[in-house]
Amino acid sequence: MNALPLSALPHPPGRLPVLGDVRSVDRRRPTQHETELTRELGPIFQRELLGNRLVVVGGADLARQTLDEESWGRVLVGPLAQLRAVAGAGLFTARTRDPLWGQARRILTPGFAQAAMRVYHDAMASVADDLTQKWTESPVIDVHRDMTAATLEVIGRAGFSRRMGLLGSDDGAADGTGEFLDALGRILLWAGESTNDVPMLGPIREVLGSRRRNADIATGRRFVSSIIETRVREGARGRNDLLGLMLETADPETGERLPLRNVTDQVLTFLAAGHETTAALMEVALYYLAAEPEVADRIATTELDGTALTYENVVRLRQIRAYLNECLRLWPPAPGFFRLARTDQVLDGYHVPAGRAVFVLALAAQRDPAVWGPDADLFRADRFLGERLTASSRKFFAPWGTGPRSCIGRQFAIHESSLLLASVLSRFDLRLEKPTDLVMRERATLRPEPFTLVASPRTTVPAAPVASGRS
Ligand code: MNH
C-alpha cells in the first residue's frame, strides 16, 4: 500500500517553524475551533504544537471507522490522564488492564441497568419536585446553578442515599458540601484546560497550581470518605443504591470486593462524571425549549398532558428522548474522545501506525453534512423520531463514547434528564430573560455559558387526550 504519512495531513494555515500551528490555538473553545477546521481542512487533519502532532478525525465515515474495537481501543490521554491524579482507579480513569477496572465494571453494571432505574425513580422524582417547587417560588432562574444542584442531588440521593442539601427544604448544604463543590469545580477547570494545552504551558502551570490542586483533591477525598464512613457506620444493609453495591457485592468473576480506597475513587468519579455532563445536557435542552416555545408547547400538549410521571411513563416519552438525542448530537457534553490504533490502520489514505492515538471529534462528526444532510447544524429533534440509529448507520452518533469503556451511566442520565425535563415542561412556560445566543464554553466538558430563564405557569390549552398510541 502507498498510504501517505500523517505528516502529509492538511493543517491550519500559518504554521511556524518549531512552534508549529500555535496560531490556530483557541484555548477557550478548542473543540469548537477544531470543528470549524474540519469544515476547512477536511475529515482528518493535524495540528502540530512544539513537535507534538494531534490528529483530529472529524468526518463521520472516518470517525465510524475508529469505533471498530478490533482495530482501535481507548487510551488515557488528555484530561483523562490528568484526572487520574484525582479519581485514581475509578472507572473513568482506570486503565483497562487494571483488574480493578473489570471488577468495578462487573460489580456496578447491574446498578446501571435499565431495571435499576425503577429503584432510583423516586429519588430522582423527589429532586424534580424540589426543582419545580423552587421555580414556582422564584421564577427567575440561574440555569447553570440550578442544573448543577439538581444533577448533584440526583446522584447523591439516588446513588448514595444522601441528600446534598442543594435543593428543596433542607437547611442548606450538608457539612462540607459547598467546599467540596468549589474544589470539584476548580479540578474540572484544570483538567479541561490541559486538554488542548500549548505543551509548554502545561508543566509551568502544573508547578504553579499544584499546591492549590493538592488541597482541592484532599478536600474532595475527605468529603467522599465521610459519605462512605457514614454509610459503613449506619450499616449498608438494605440500601439499594450504588454505594451499597460497591460496599457489599463481590465481583462475580473473581469473588473479590472492591478495596475501600477504590470505593472512594468510584464515588468521586460518579459525583464528577455524573453531574457535569448531565447538567450540560439539561442546560442545552432548556435553552432550546425556551428559544423555541412552539416546540415546547407541542411536546407539552401532545406527550405530557396529564401524564403522571411514573417510571413506566417516563420510559415511554418518545418525543422527550428524541429531543435529548438532538441536544446530544449538536452539543455532546463530551465533545470527543481518543482512540488508539491497535494495529497499522489507514484513514482516508493516511497511514496510522499501531500505537498512534487520534482524537475523534464527535462534535464535528455528529454534524457532518455528508451523512446528516445540509441542515446538519439545525436543531431538529424529529430526526430521531422516525429511525432508530443502529451501529450500521452512517449517521455517526456517539455521545456516550464507544466499546467496553463507553458510558456506564447512560440509562441513568437518560432517565434523570427525561424525568427532569418532563416535570419542568409540563408545569412551566420557559422564556429566555433576554434574547441570547447559546454560547458553549469548554472546560472538562462542553457546557453552556450561564444564562437566565424566566418560568411562568404553563398556559397552553392541553390537547384532547388521545385514547391510544400517542405520537
Ligand atoms: Mn458518562 C464514560 C458521556 C453521564 C459515569 N461518559 C463516559 C464516556 C462518555 C460519557 C463519552 C466515555 C469517555 C471516553 O471514552 O473517553 N456521561 C456521558 C454523557 C452523560 C454522562 C454525555 C450525560 C448526559 N456518566 C454519566 C453519569 C454517570 C457517568 C450520570 C454516573 C452516574 N461515564 C461514567 C463513567 C464512565 C463514563 C463511570 C467511565 C466508564 C468506563 O470507563 O468503564
Short mmCIF file of C-alpha atoms and ligand atoms in Angstrom, two decimals:
data_model
loop_
_atom_site.label_atom_id
_atom_site.label_comp_id
_atom_site.label_asym_id
_atom_site.label_seq_id
_atom_site.Cartn_x
_atom_site.Cartn_y
_atom_site.Cartn_z
CA MET A 1 0.00 0.00 0.00
CA ASN A 2 1.14 3.51 -0.57
CA ALA A 3 -0.68 5.34 2.16
CA LEU A 4 0.55 8.81 2.98
CA PRO A 5 2.35 9.57 6.26
CA LEU A 6 0.48 11.59 8.93
CA SER A 7 2.94 14.43 8.38
CA ALA A 8 1.25 14.95 5.00
CA LEU A 9 -2.14 15.64 6.62
CA PRO A 10 -3.62 19.07 5.99
CA HIS A 11 -3.00 21.58 8.77
CA PRO A 12 -4.24 25.09 9.60
CA PRO A 13 -2.60 27.91 7.65
CA GLY A 14 0.22 29.94 9.19
CA ARG A 15 2.39 27.14 10.56
CA LEU A 16 5.57 28.43 12.22
CA PRO A 17 8.95 26.75 12.42
CA VAL A 18 9.46 24.86 15.71
CA LEU A 19 6.28 26.25 17.31
CA GLY A 20 4.03 24.72 14.68
CA ASP A 21 0.33 25.57 14.46
CA VAL A 22 0.24 27.79 17.57
CA ARG A 23 -1.57 30.48 15.62
CA SER A 24 -4.59 28.23 15.38
CA VAL A 25 -4.77 27.59 19.12
CA ASP A 26 -8.06 28.64 20.62
CA ARG A 27 -7.66 27.84 24.27
CA ARG A 28 -11.15 28.95 25.24
CA ARG A 29 -13.03 26.89 22.67
CA PRO A 30 -10.65 24.23 21.32
CA THR A 31 -13.11 21.61 20.08
CA GLN A 32 -15.47 24.17 18.55
CA HIS A 33 -12.49 25.64 16.75
CA GLU A 34 -11.44 22.18 15.57
CA THR A 35 -14.98 21.65 14.28
CA GLU A 36 -14.61 24.78 12.16
CA LEU A 37 -11.24 23.49 10.97
CA THR A 38 -12.89 20.22 9.90
CA ARG A 39 -15.06 22.23 7.52
CA GLU A 40 -11.99 23.99 6.09
CA LEU A 41 -9.39 21.23 6.08
CA GLY A 42 -11.45 18.08 5.60
CA PRO A 43 -12.46 14.99 7.59
CA ILE A 44 -8.98 14.36 9.01
CA PHE A 45 -6.29 16.91 9.72
CA GLN A 46 -3.37 17.62 12.02
CA ARG A 47 -2.38 20.30 14.47
CA GLU A 48 1.24 20.37 15.45
CA LEU A 49 2.39 22.17 18.58
CA LEU A 50 6.08 22.13 19.50
CA GLY A 51 6.57 18.89 17.67
CA ASN A 52 3.51 17.16 19.15
CA ARG A 53 1.07 16.16 16.45
CA LEU A 54 -2.62 15.92 17.30
CA VAL A 55 -4.57 14.02 14.64
CA VAL A 56 -8.20 15.14 14.55
CA VAL A 57 -10.85 12.93 12.96
CA GLY A 58 -13.99 14.97 12.31
CA GLY A 59 -15.64 13.27 9.33
CA ALA A 60 -18.49 10.86 10.12
CA ASP A 61 -17.30 7.96 7.97
CA LEU A 62 -13.75 8.11 9.31
CA ALA A 63 -14.94 8.53 12.89
CA ARG A 64 -17.11 5.46 12.45
CA GLN A 65 -14.07 3.50 11.30
CA THR A 66 -12.36 4.16 14.66
CA LEU A 67 -15.27 2.63 16.58
CA ASP A 68 -14.24 -0.87 15.49
CA GLU A 69 -12.96 -2.45 18.73
CA GLU A 70 -10.77 -4.97 16.92
CA SER A 71 -8.65 -2.29 15.31
CA TRP A 72 -8.95 0.57 17.77
CA GLY A 73 -9.12 0.90 21.56
CA ARG A 74 -9.47 3.54 24.22
CA VAL A 75 -6.45 5.35 25.57
CA LEU A 76 -5.94 7.57 28.59
CA VAL A 77 -4.60 10.86 27.31
CA GLY A 78 -5.66 14.47 27.60
CA PRO A 79 -7.94 15.42 30.50
CA LEU A 80 -8.48 11.78 31.43
CA ALA A 81 -4.81 11.36 32.17
CA GLN A 82 -4.96 14.48 34.36
CA LEU A 83 -7.97 13.24 36.24
CA ARG A 84 -6.14 10.08 37.23
CA ALA A 85 -4.43 12.19 39.86
CA VAL A 86 -7.86 12.88 41.33
CA ALA A 87 -10.03 9.82 40.81
CA GLY A 88 -7.23 7.24 40.71
CA ALA A 89 -8.54 3.84 39.63
CA GLY A 90 -12.16 4.95 39.44
CA LEU A 91 -14.00 3.51 36.42
CA PHE A 92 -13.39 6.54 34.27
CA THR A 93 -9.66 6.84 34.80
CA ALA A 94 -8.59 3.23 35.47
CA ARG A 95 -6.53 1.50 32.80
CA THR A 96 -8.47 -1.25 31.07
CA ARG A 97 -5.79 -3.76 32.02
CA ASP A 98 -6.01 -2.82 35.69
CA PRO A 99 -8.00 -5.69 37.29
CA LEU A 100 -9.88 -3.10 39.36
CA TRP A 101 -11.48 -1.71 36.21
CA GLY A 102 -13.07 -5.05 35.23
CA GLN A 103 -14.06 -5.81 38.81
CA ALA A 104 -15.75 -2.47 39.34
CA ARG A 105 -17.44 -2.57 35.95
CA ARG A 106 -18.89 -6.04 36.66
CA ILE A 107 -19.98 -5.11 40.18
CA LEU A 108 -21.59 -1.86 39.09
CA THR A 109 -23.21 -2.91 35.82
CA PRO A 110 -26.45 -4.14 37.49
CA GLY A 111 -26.64 -0.80 39.28
CA PHE A 112 -26.81 0.97 35.93
CA ALA A 113 -29.07 -1.44 34.04
CA GLN A 114 -32.50 -0.23 32.96
CA ALA A 115 -34.15 -2.25 35.73
CA ALA A 116 -32.19 -0.29 38.34
CA MET A 117 -33.76 2.95 37.16
CA ARG A 118 -37.05 1.77 38.63
CA VAL A 119 -35.29 1.74 42.01
CA TYR A 120 -33.84 5.24 41.56
CA HIS A 121 -37.02 6.70 40.11
CA ASP A 122 -38.48 8.01 43.39
CA ALA A 123 -35.23 9.65 44.45
CA MET A 124 -34.96 11.30 41.03
CA ALA A 125 -38.62 12.38 41.21
CA SER A 126 -38.02 13.97 44.62
CA VAL A 127 -35.39 16.17 43.00
CA ALA A 128 -37.75 17.06 40.15
CA ASP A 129 -40.37 18.05 42.75
CA ASP A 130 -37.91 20.22 44.66
CA LEU A 131 -36.81 21.89 41.44
CA THR A 132 -40.32 22.73 40.23
CA GLN A 133 -41.21 23.94 43.72
CA LYS A 134 -38.22 26.23 43.68
CA TRP A 135 -39.09 27.60 40.24
CA THR A 136 -42.66 28.22 41.33
CA GLU A 137 -41.44 30.30 44.25
CA SER A 138 -38.66 32.13 42.43
CA PRO A 139 -39.28 32.12 38.69
CA VAL A 140 -36.10 33.90 37.57
CA ILE A 141 -33.73 31.04 37.07
CA ASP A 142 -29.96 30.80 37.12
CA VAL A 143 -29.94 27.70 34.93
CA HIS A 144 -26.31 26.79 35.47
CA ARG A 145 -26.62 26.90 39.24
CA ASP A 146 -29.90 25.00 39.35
CA MET A 147 -28.79 22.25 36.98
CA THR A 148 -25.58 21.79 38.94
CA ALA A 149 -27.68 21.50 42.08
CA ALA A 150 -30.28 19.17 40.55
CA THR A 151 -27.84 16.74 38.97
CA LEU A 152 -25.68 16.55 42.10
CA GLU A 153 -28.80 16.00 44.19
CA VAL A 154 -29.84 13.16 41.87
CA ILE A 155 -26.54 11.33 42.05
CA GLY A 156 -26.41 11.97 45.81
CA ARG A 157 -29.95 10.82 46.58
CA ALA A 158 -30.25 8.02 44.01
CA GLY A 159 -26.66 6.80 44.06
CA PHE A 160 -25.66 7.26 47.67
CA SER A 161 -28.98 7.77 49.52
CA ARG A 162 -27.56 11.10 50.63
CA ARG A 163 -29.23 14.47 50.38
CA MET A 164 -26.70 17.09 49.36
CA GLY A 165 -28.78 19.97 50.68
CA LEU A 166 -28.62 21.90 47.42
CA LEU A 167 -32.34 21.96 46.63
CA GLY A 168 -35.59 21.87 48.48
CA SER A 169 -36.43 22.13 52.11
CA ASP A 170 -33.03 21.17 53.50
CA ASP A 171 -31.49 23.82 55.74
CA GLY A 172 -28.78 24.39 53.19
CA ALA A 173 -25.84 22.36 52.08
CA ALA A 174 -24.79 19.49 54.31
CA ASP A 175 -21.46 19.91 56.07
CA GLY A 176 -18.63 20.49 53.67
CA THR A 177 -20.76 20.27 50.51
CA GLY A 178 -20.08 23.85 49.44
CA GLU A 179 -16.38 23.49 49.98
CA PHE A 180 -16.43 20.21 48.07
CA LEU A 181 -18.26 21.78 45.12
CA ASP A 182 -15.78 24.64 44.90
CA ALA A 183 -12.88 22.22 44.93
CA LEU A 184 -14.53 20.00 42.32
CA GLY A 185 -15.18 23.00 40.09
CA ARG A 186 -11.53 24.04 40.18
CA ILE A 187 -10.36 20.48 39.50
CA LEU A 188 -12.61 20.14 36.43
CA LEU A 189 -11.45 23.52 35.18
CA TRP A 190 -7.85 22.47 35.49
CA ALA A 191 -8.42 19.13 33.75
CA GLY A 192 -10.27 20.81 30.93
CA GLU A 193 -7.59 23.42 30.47
CA SER A 194 -4.89 20.87 29.99
CA THR A 195 -6.75 19.21 27.10
CA ASN A 196 -5.53 21.15 24.17
CA ASP A 197 -2.78 22.88 26.04
CA VAL A 198 0.15 24.53 24.43
CA PRO A 199 2.59 21.83 25.62
CA MET A 200 4.98 24.28 27.24
CA LEU A 201 2.36 25.99 29.37
CA GLY A 202 1.20 22.72 30.88
CA PRO A 203 4.22 21.94 33.04
CA ILE A 204 4.57 25.57 34.11
CA ARG A 205 1.00 25.84 35.30
CA GLU A 206 1.42 22.42 36.83
CA VAL A 207 4.07 23.72 39.20
CA LEU A 208 2.27 26.96 39.91
CA GLY A 209 -1.06 25.36 40.67
CA SER A 210 -0.07 22.11 42.29
CA ARG A 211 -0.37 23.20 45.92
CA ARG A 212 -3.89 24.50 45.48
CA ARG A 213 -4.82 21.43 43.46
CA ASN A 214 -3.47 19.01 46.02
CA ALA A 215 -5.53 20.81 48.63
CA ASP A 216 -8.61 20.54 46.38
CA ILE A 217 -8.04 16.86 45.78
CA ALA A 218 -7.68 16.31 49.53
CA THR A 219 -10.93 18.22 50.12
CA GLY A 220 -12.70 16.04 47.56
CA ARG A 221 -11.46 12.79 49.01
CA ARG A 222 -12.24 13.85 52.57
CA PHE A 223 -15.81 14.71 51.61
CA VAL A 224 -16.30 11.39 49.84
CA SER A 225 -14.72 9.44 52.70
CA SER A 226 -17.22 10.99 55.06
CA ILE A 227 -20.11 9.79 52.87
CA ILE A 228 -18.67 6.29 52.88
CA GLU A 229 -17.89 6.28 56.60
CA THR A 230 -21.40 7.40 57.47
CA ARG A 231 -22.78 4.53 55.43
CA VAL A 232 -20.45 1.97 56.95
CA ARG A 233 -21.34 3.21 60.42
CA GLU A 234 -25.06 3.14 59.77
CA GLY A 235 -24.78 -0.26 58.14
CA ALA A 236 -25.11 -0.76 54.42
CA ARG A 237 -27.84 -3.39 54.69
CA GLY A 238 -30.96 -2.79 52.72
CA ARG A 239 -29.66 0.25 50.92
CA ASN A 240 -30.47 -0.40 47.32
CA ASP A 241 -28.05 2.05 45.76
CA LEU A 242 -24.69 2.30 44.06
CA LEU A 243 -22.82 2.71 47.32
CA GLY A 244 -24.48 -0.40 48.71
CA LEU A 245 -23.45 -2.35 45.62
CA MET A 246 -19.85 -1.21 45.90
CA LEU A 247 -19.57 -1.97 49.59
CA GLU A 248 -21.41 -5.27 49.69
CA THR A 249 -21.16 -7.04 46.36
CA ALA A 250 -18.39 -9.37 45.35
CA ASP A 251 -17.23 -9.46 41.74
CA PRO A 252 -18.97 -12.49 40.16
CA GLU A 253 -15.76 -13.40 38.32
CA THR A 254 -13.06 -13.08 40.97
CA GLY A 255 -15.20 -13.24 44.11
CA GLU A 256 -13.39 -10.16 45.40
CA ARG A 257 -14.83 -6.97 46.79
CA LEU A 258 -13.60 -3.51 45.93
CA PRO A 259 -10.97 -2.16 48.33
CA LEU A 260 -12.24 0.83 50.33
CA ARG A 261 -9.76 3.14 48.65
CA ASN A 262 -11.22 2.20 45.30
CA VAL A 263 -14.77 2.82 46.53
CA THR A 264 -13.59 6.36 47.31
CA ASP A 265 -12.25 6.66 43.76
CA GLN A 266 -15.59 5.47 42.39
CA VAL A 267 -17.78 7.77 44.49
CA LEU A 268 -15.66 10.74 43.48
CA THR A 269 -15.87 9.61 39.84
CA PHE A 270 -19.66 9.37 39.95
CA LEU A 271 -20.05 12.72 41.63
CA ALA A 272 -17.91 14.38 38.97
CA ALA A 273 -18.73 12.37 35.81
CA GLY A 274 -22.37 12.01 36.79
CA HIS A 275 -23.23 15.65 37.30
CA GLU A 276 -21.22 17.86 34.98
CA THR A 277 -22.22 16.02 31.78
CA THR A 278 -25.90 15.65 32.66
CA ALA A 279 -26.11 19.28 33.74
CA ALA A 280 -24.63 20.29 30.37
CA LEU A 281 -27.27 18.23 28.56
CA MET A 282 -30.12 19.68 30.65
CA GLU A 283 -28.92 23.24 30.09
CA VAL A 284 -28.76 22.78 26.32
CA ALA A 285 -32.26 21.26 26.34
CA LEU A 286 -33.68 24.09 28.46
CA TYR A 287 -32.07 26.69 26.23
CA TYR A 288 -33.63 25.32 23.05
CA LEU A 289 -37.03 24.84 24.71
CA ALA A 290 -37.01 28.47 25.81
CA ALA A 291 -35.76 29.66 22.44
CA GLU A 292 -38.42 27.66 20.56
CA PRO A 293 -41.59 27.85 22.66
CA GLU A 294 -43.72 26.28 19.89
CA VAL A 295 -41.70 23.10 20.17
CA ALA A 296 -42.00 23.14 23.95
CA ASP A 297 -45.77 23.63 23.64
CA ARG A 298 -46.10 20.77 21.17
CA ILE A 299 -44.28 18.33 23.43
CA ALA A 300 -46.17 19.51 26.49
CA THR A 301 -49.56 19.16 24.83
CA THR A 302 -49.08 16.01 22.80
CA GLU A 303 -46.82 13.96 25.03
CA LEU A 304 -47.01 15.23 28.58
CA ASP A 305 -50.54 16.43 29.03
CA GLY A 306 -51.95 14.72 32.08
CA THR A 307 -49.30 12.00 32.02
CA ALA A 308 -48.28 11.04 35.54
CA LEU A 309 -44.50 10.82 35.61
CA THR A 310 -44.27 7.27 36.86
CA TYR A 311 -41.30 5.07 35.97
CA GLU A 312 -43.26 3.33 33.20
CA ASN A 313 -44.45 6.56 31.65
CA VAL A 314 -41.06 8.26 31.73
CA VAL A 315 -39.51 5.36 29.85
CA ARG A 316 -42.13 5.87 27.12
CA LEU A 317 -41.55 9.59 26.49
CA ARG A 318 -40.52 9.27 22.85
CA GLN A 319 -40.52 12.95 21.96
CA ILE A 320 -38.51 13.91 25.02
CA ARG A 321 -35.99 11.18 24.21
CA ALA A 322 -35.69 12.40 20.63
CA TYR A 323 -35.26 15.93 21.94
CA LEU A 324 -32.46 14.89 24.28
CA ASN A 325 -30.77 12.96 21.49
CA GLU A 326 -30.81 16.01 19.27
CA CYS A 327 -29.19 18.01 22.10
CA LEU A 328 -26.53 15.31 22.44
CA ARG A 329 -25.95 15.32 18.69
CA LEU A 330 -25.45 19.08 18.36
CA TRP A 331 -23.66 19.65 21.67
CA PRO A 332 -22.19 16.40 23.03
CA PRO A 333 -21.08 17.17 26.61
CA ALA A 334 -18.00 15.06 25.91
CA PRO A 335 -17.12 16.60 22.53
CA GLY A 336 -14.56 13.98 21.58
CA PHE A 337 -12.55 11.01 22.74
CA PHE A 338 -9.18 9.47 21.94
CA ARG A 339 -8.83 6.15 20.09
CA LEU A 340 -5.59 4.23 19.75
CA ALA A 341 -4.72 2.16 16.66
CA ARG A 342 -4.14 -1.43 17.87
CA THR A 343 -2.53 -2.36 14.54
CA ASP A 344 -1.50 -0.34 11.49
CA GLN A 345 -4.55 1.43 10.09
CA VAL A 346 -5.40 3.56 7.10
CA LEU A 347 -7.72 6.54 7.49
CA ASP A 348 -8.65 8.34 4.28
CA GLY A 349 -5.43 7.23 2.61
CA TYR A 350 -3.19 8.19 5.55
CA HIS A 351 -1.14 5.60 7.39
CA VAL A 352 -1.86 5.48 11.13
CA PRO A 353 0.83 3.31 12.71
CA ALA A 354 -0.01 0.87 15.53
CA GLY A 355 0.13 2.64 18.89
CA ARG A 356 -0.86 6.02 17.47
CA ALA A 357 -3.74 7.90 19.15
CA VAL A 358 -6.21 10.03 17.21
CA PHE A 359 -8.79 12.45 18.58
CA VAL A 360 -12.29 11.53 17.39
CA LEU A 361 -14.18 14.80 17.31
CA ALA A 362 -17.79 13.73 17.88
CA LEU A 363 -18.84 17.38 17.83
CA ALA A 364 -17.86 17.61 14.15
CA ALA A 365 -18.78 14.08 13.06
CA GLN A 366 -22.28 14.40 14.51
CA ARG A 367 -22.79 17.46 12.31
CA ASP A 368 -21.21 16.07 9.15
CA PRO A 369 -23.49 17.28 6.34
CA ALA A 370 -22.39 14.33 4.19
CA VAL A 371 -24.41 11.96 6.38
CA TRP A 372 -26.71 14.23 8.43
CA GLY A 373 -27.79 16.35 5.49
CA PRO A 374 -27.48 20.02 4.59
CA ASP A 375 -29.39 21.06 7.72
CA ALA A 376 -26.91 19.25 9.99
CA ASP A 377 -26.30 22.38 12.08
CA LEU A 378 -30.00 22.96 12.76
CA PHE A 379 -31.84 21.74 15.83
CA ARG A 380 -34.47 19.31 14.53
CA ALA A 381 -35.46 16.70 17.09
CA ASP A 382 -37.66 14.76 14.69
CA ARG A 383 -34.52 13.33 13.07
CA PHE A 384 -34.56 10.88 15.93
CA LEU A 385 -38.26 10.09 15.80
CA GLY A 386 -38.54 8.13 12.58
CA GLU A 387 -35.50 5.91 12.56
CA ARG A 388 -33.59 4.06 15.20
CA LEU A 389 -29.90 4.69 14.84
CA THR A 390 -28.01 1.44 14.78
CA ALA A 391 -24.30 0.76 14.67
CA SER A 392 -24.53 0.19 10.95
CA SER A 393 -25.99 3.63 10.31
CA ARG A 394 -23.64 6.03 8.56
CA LYS A 395 -25.01 8.75 10.80
CA PHE A 396 -22.25 8.97 13.35
CA PHE A 397 -23.73 9.41 16.83
CA ALA A 398 -21.52 8.57 19.80
CA PRO A 399 -22.29 10.95 22.70
CA TRP A 400 -21.73 8.07 25.13
CA GLY A 401 -18.41 7.04 23.65
CA THR A 402 -17.95 3.53 22.35
CA GLY A 403 -16.97 -0.02 23.25
CA PRO A 404 -16.38 -1.52 26.70
CA ARG A 405 -15.29 1.87 28.06
CA SER A 406 -18.40 3.68 26.94
CA CYS A 407 -20.56 5.50 29.48
CA ILE A 408 -21.85 3.20 32.21
CA GLY A 409 -24.20 5.97 33.37
CA ARG A 410 -26.11 6.26 30.10
CA GLN A 411 -29.50 4.91 31.26
CA PHE A 412 -29.12 6.83 34.50
CA ALA A 413 -28.54 10.09 32.65
CA ILE A 414 -31.37 9.44 30.19
CA HIS A 415 -33.89 8.58 32.89
CA GLU A 416 -32.86 11.51 35.02
CA SER A 417 -32.94 14.09 32.24
CA SER A 418 -36.19 12.75 30.75
CA LEU A 419 -37.86 13.00 34.13
CA LEU A 420 -36.47 16.44 34.98
CA LEU A 421 -37.32 17.84 31.57
CA ALA A 422 -40.83 16.36 31.55
CA SER A 423 -41.55 17.72 35.04
CA VAL A 424 -40.42 21.21 34.14
CA LEU A 425 -42.09 21.25 30.74
CA SER A 426 -45.46 20.10 31.96
CA ARG A 427 -45.58 22.88 34.57
CA PHE A 428 -43.85 25.89 33.06
CA ASP A 429 -43.60 28.10 30.03
CA LEU A 430 -39.93 28.98 29.78
CA ARG A 431 -38.57 32.14 28.25
CA LEU A 432 -35.06 33.50 27.93
CA GLU A 433 -34.77 36.51 30.20
CA LYS A 434 -33.28 38.39 27.26
CA PRO A 435 -32.51 37.19 23.75
CA THR A 436 -29.13 35.45 23.93
CA ASP A 437 -27.28 33.07 21.69
CA LEU A 438 -26.30 29.73 23.10
CA VAL A 439 -22.60 30.17 23.85
CA MET A 440 -20.74 26.99 24.74
CA ARG A 441 -17.73 27.02 26.98
CA GLU A 442 -15.17 24.28 27.22
CA ARG A 443 -13.77 23.04 30.44
CA ALA A 444 -13.74 19.37 31.20
CA THR A 445 -16.99 19.29 29.21
CA LEU A 446 -18.77 21.30 26.55
CA ARG A 447 -21.36 23.19 28.56
CA PRO A 448 -23.40 26.37 28.03
CA GLU A 449 -22.24 29.68 29.45
CA PRO A 450 -24.60 30.62 32.27
CA PHE A 451 -27.91 32.12 31.14
CA THR A 452 -31.14 33.15 32.81
CA LEU A 453 -34.64 31.81 32.19
CA VAL A 454 -37.99 33.04 33.38
CA ALA A 455 -40.59 30.40 34.26
CA SER A 456 -44.31 31.09 34.31
CA PRO A 457 -47.10 28.60 34.92
CA ARG A 458 -47.91 26.78 31.69
CA THR A 459 -50.90 28.32 29.97
CA THR A 460 -51.16 26.36 26.72
CA VAL A 461 -54.50 24.68 26.40
CA PRO A 462 -53.95 20.96 26.67
CA ALA A 463 -54.79 18.84 23.68
CA ALA A 464 -57.68 16.44 23.93
CA PRO A 465 -56.49 13.13 25.37
CA VAL A 466 -55.60 10.55 22.77
CA ALA A 467 -57.07 7.15 23.52
CA SER A 468 -54.12 5.11 22.38
CA GLY A 469 -50.81 5.29 20.61
CA ARG A 470 -49.88 8.83 21.50
CA SER A 471 -47.39 10.13 18.99
MN1 MNH B 1 -20.59 9.13 31.39
C1 MNH B 1 -17.80 7.35 30.44
C2 MNH B 1 -20.61 10.69 28.36
C3 MNH B 1 -23.48 10.72 32.28
C4 MNH B 1 -20.38 7.80 34.54
N1 MNH B 1 -19.41 9.05 29.72
C5 MNH B 1 -18.32 8.23 29.52
C6 MNH B 1 -17.81 8.43 28.18
C7 MNH B 1 -18.61 9.39 27.60
C8 MNH B 1 -19.61 9.76 28.57
C9 MNH B 1 -18.47 9.95 26.20
C10 MNH B 1 -16.61 7.74 27.53
C11 MNH B 1 -15.39 8.65 27.58
C12 MNH B 1 -14.19 8.10 26.82
O1 MNH B 1 -14.28 7.12 26.08
O2 MNH B 1 -13.12 8.70 26.97
N2 MNH B 1 -21.78 10.50 30.51
C13 MNH B 1 -21.64 10.99 29.25
C14 MNH B 1 -22.73 11.90 28.97
C15 MNH B 1 -23.54 11.90 30.08
C16 MNH B 1 -22.94 11.01 31.05
C17 MNH B 1 -22.90 12.66 27.66
C18 MNH B 1 -24.81 12.65 30.37
C19 MNH B 1 -25.52 13.31 29.50
N3 MNH B 1 -21.72 9.25 33.12
C20 MNH B 1 -22.93 9.89 33.24
C21 MNH B 1 -23.49 9.60 34.52
C22 MNH B 1 -22.61 8.79 35.18
C23 MNH B 1 -21.49 8.56 34.28
C24 MNH B 1 -24.84 10.14 35.02
C25 MNH B 1 -22.69 8.16 36.54
C26 MNH B 1 -23.68 8.26 37.37
N4 MNH B 1 -19.31 7.84 32.33
C27 MNH B 1 -19.40 7.43 33.64
C28 MNH B 1 -18.31 6.53 33.94
C29 MNH B 1 -17.57 6.37 32.75
C30 MNH B 1 -18.23 7.21 31.75
C31 MNH B 1 -18.07 5.87 35.27
C32 MNH B 1 -16.33 5.52 32.53
C33 MNH B 1 -16.77 4.12 32.18
C34 MNH B 1 -15.60 3.15 31.99
O3 MNH B 1 -14.54 3.58 31.52
O4 MNH B 1 -15.77 1.97 32.32
#
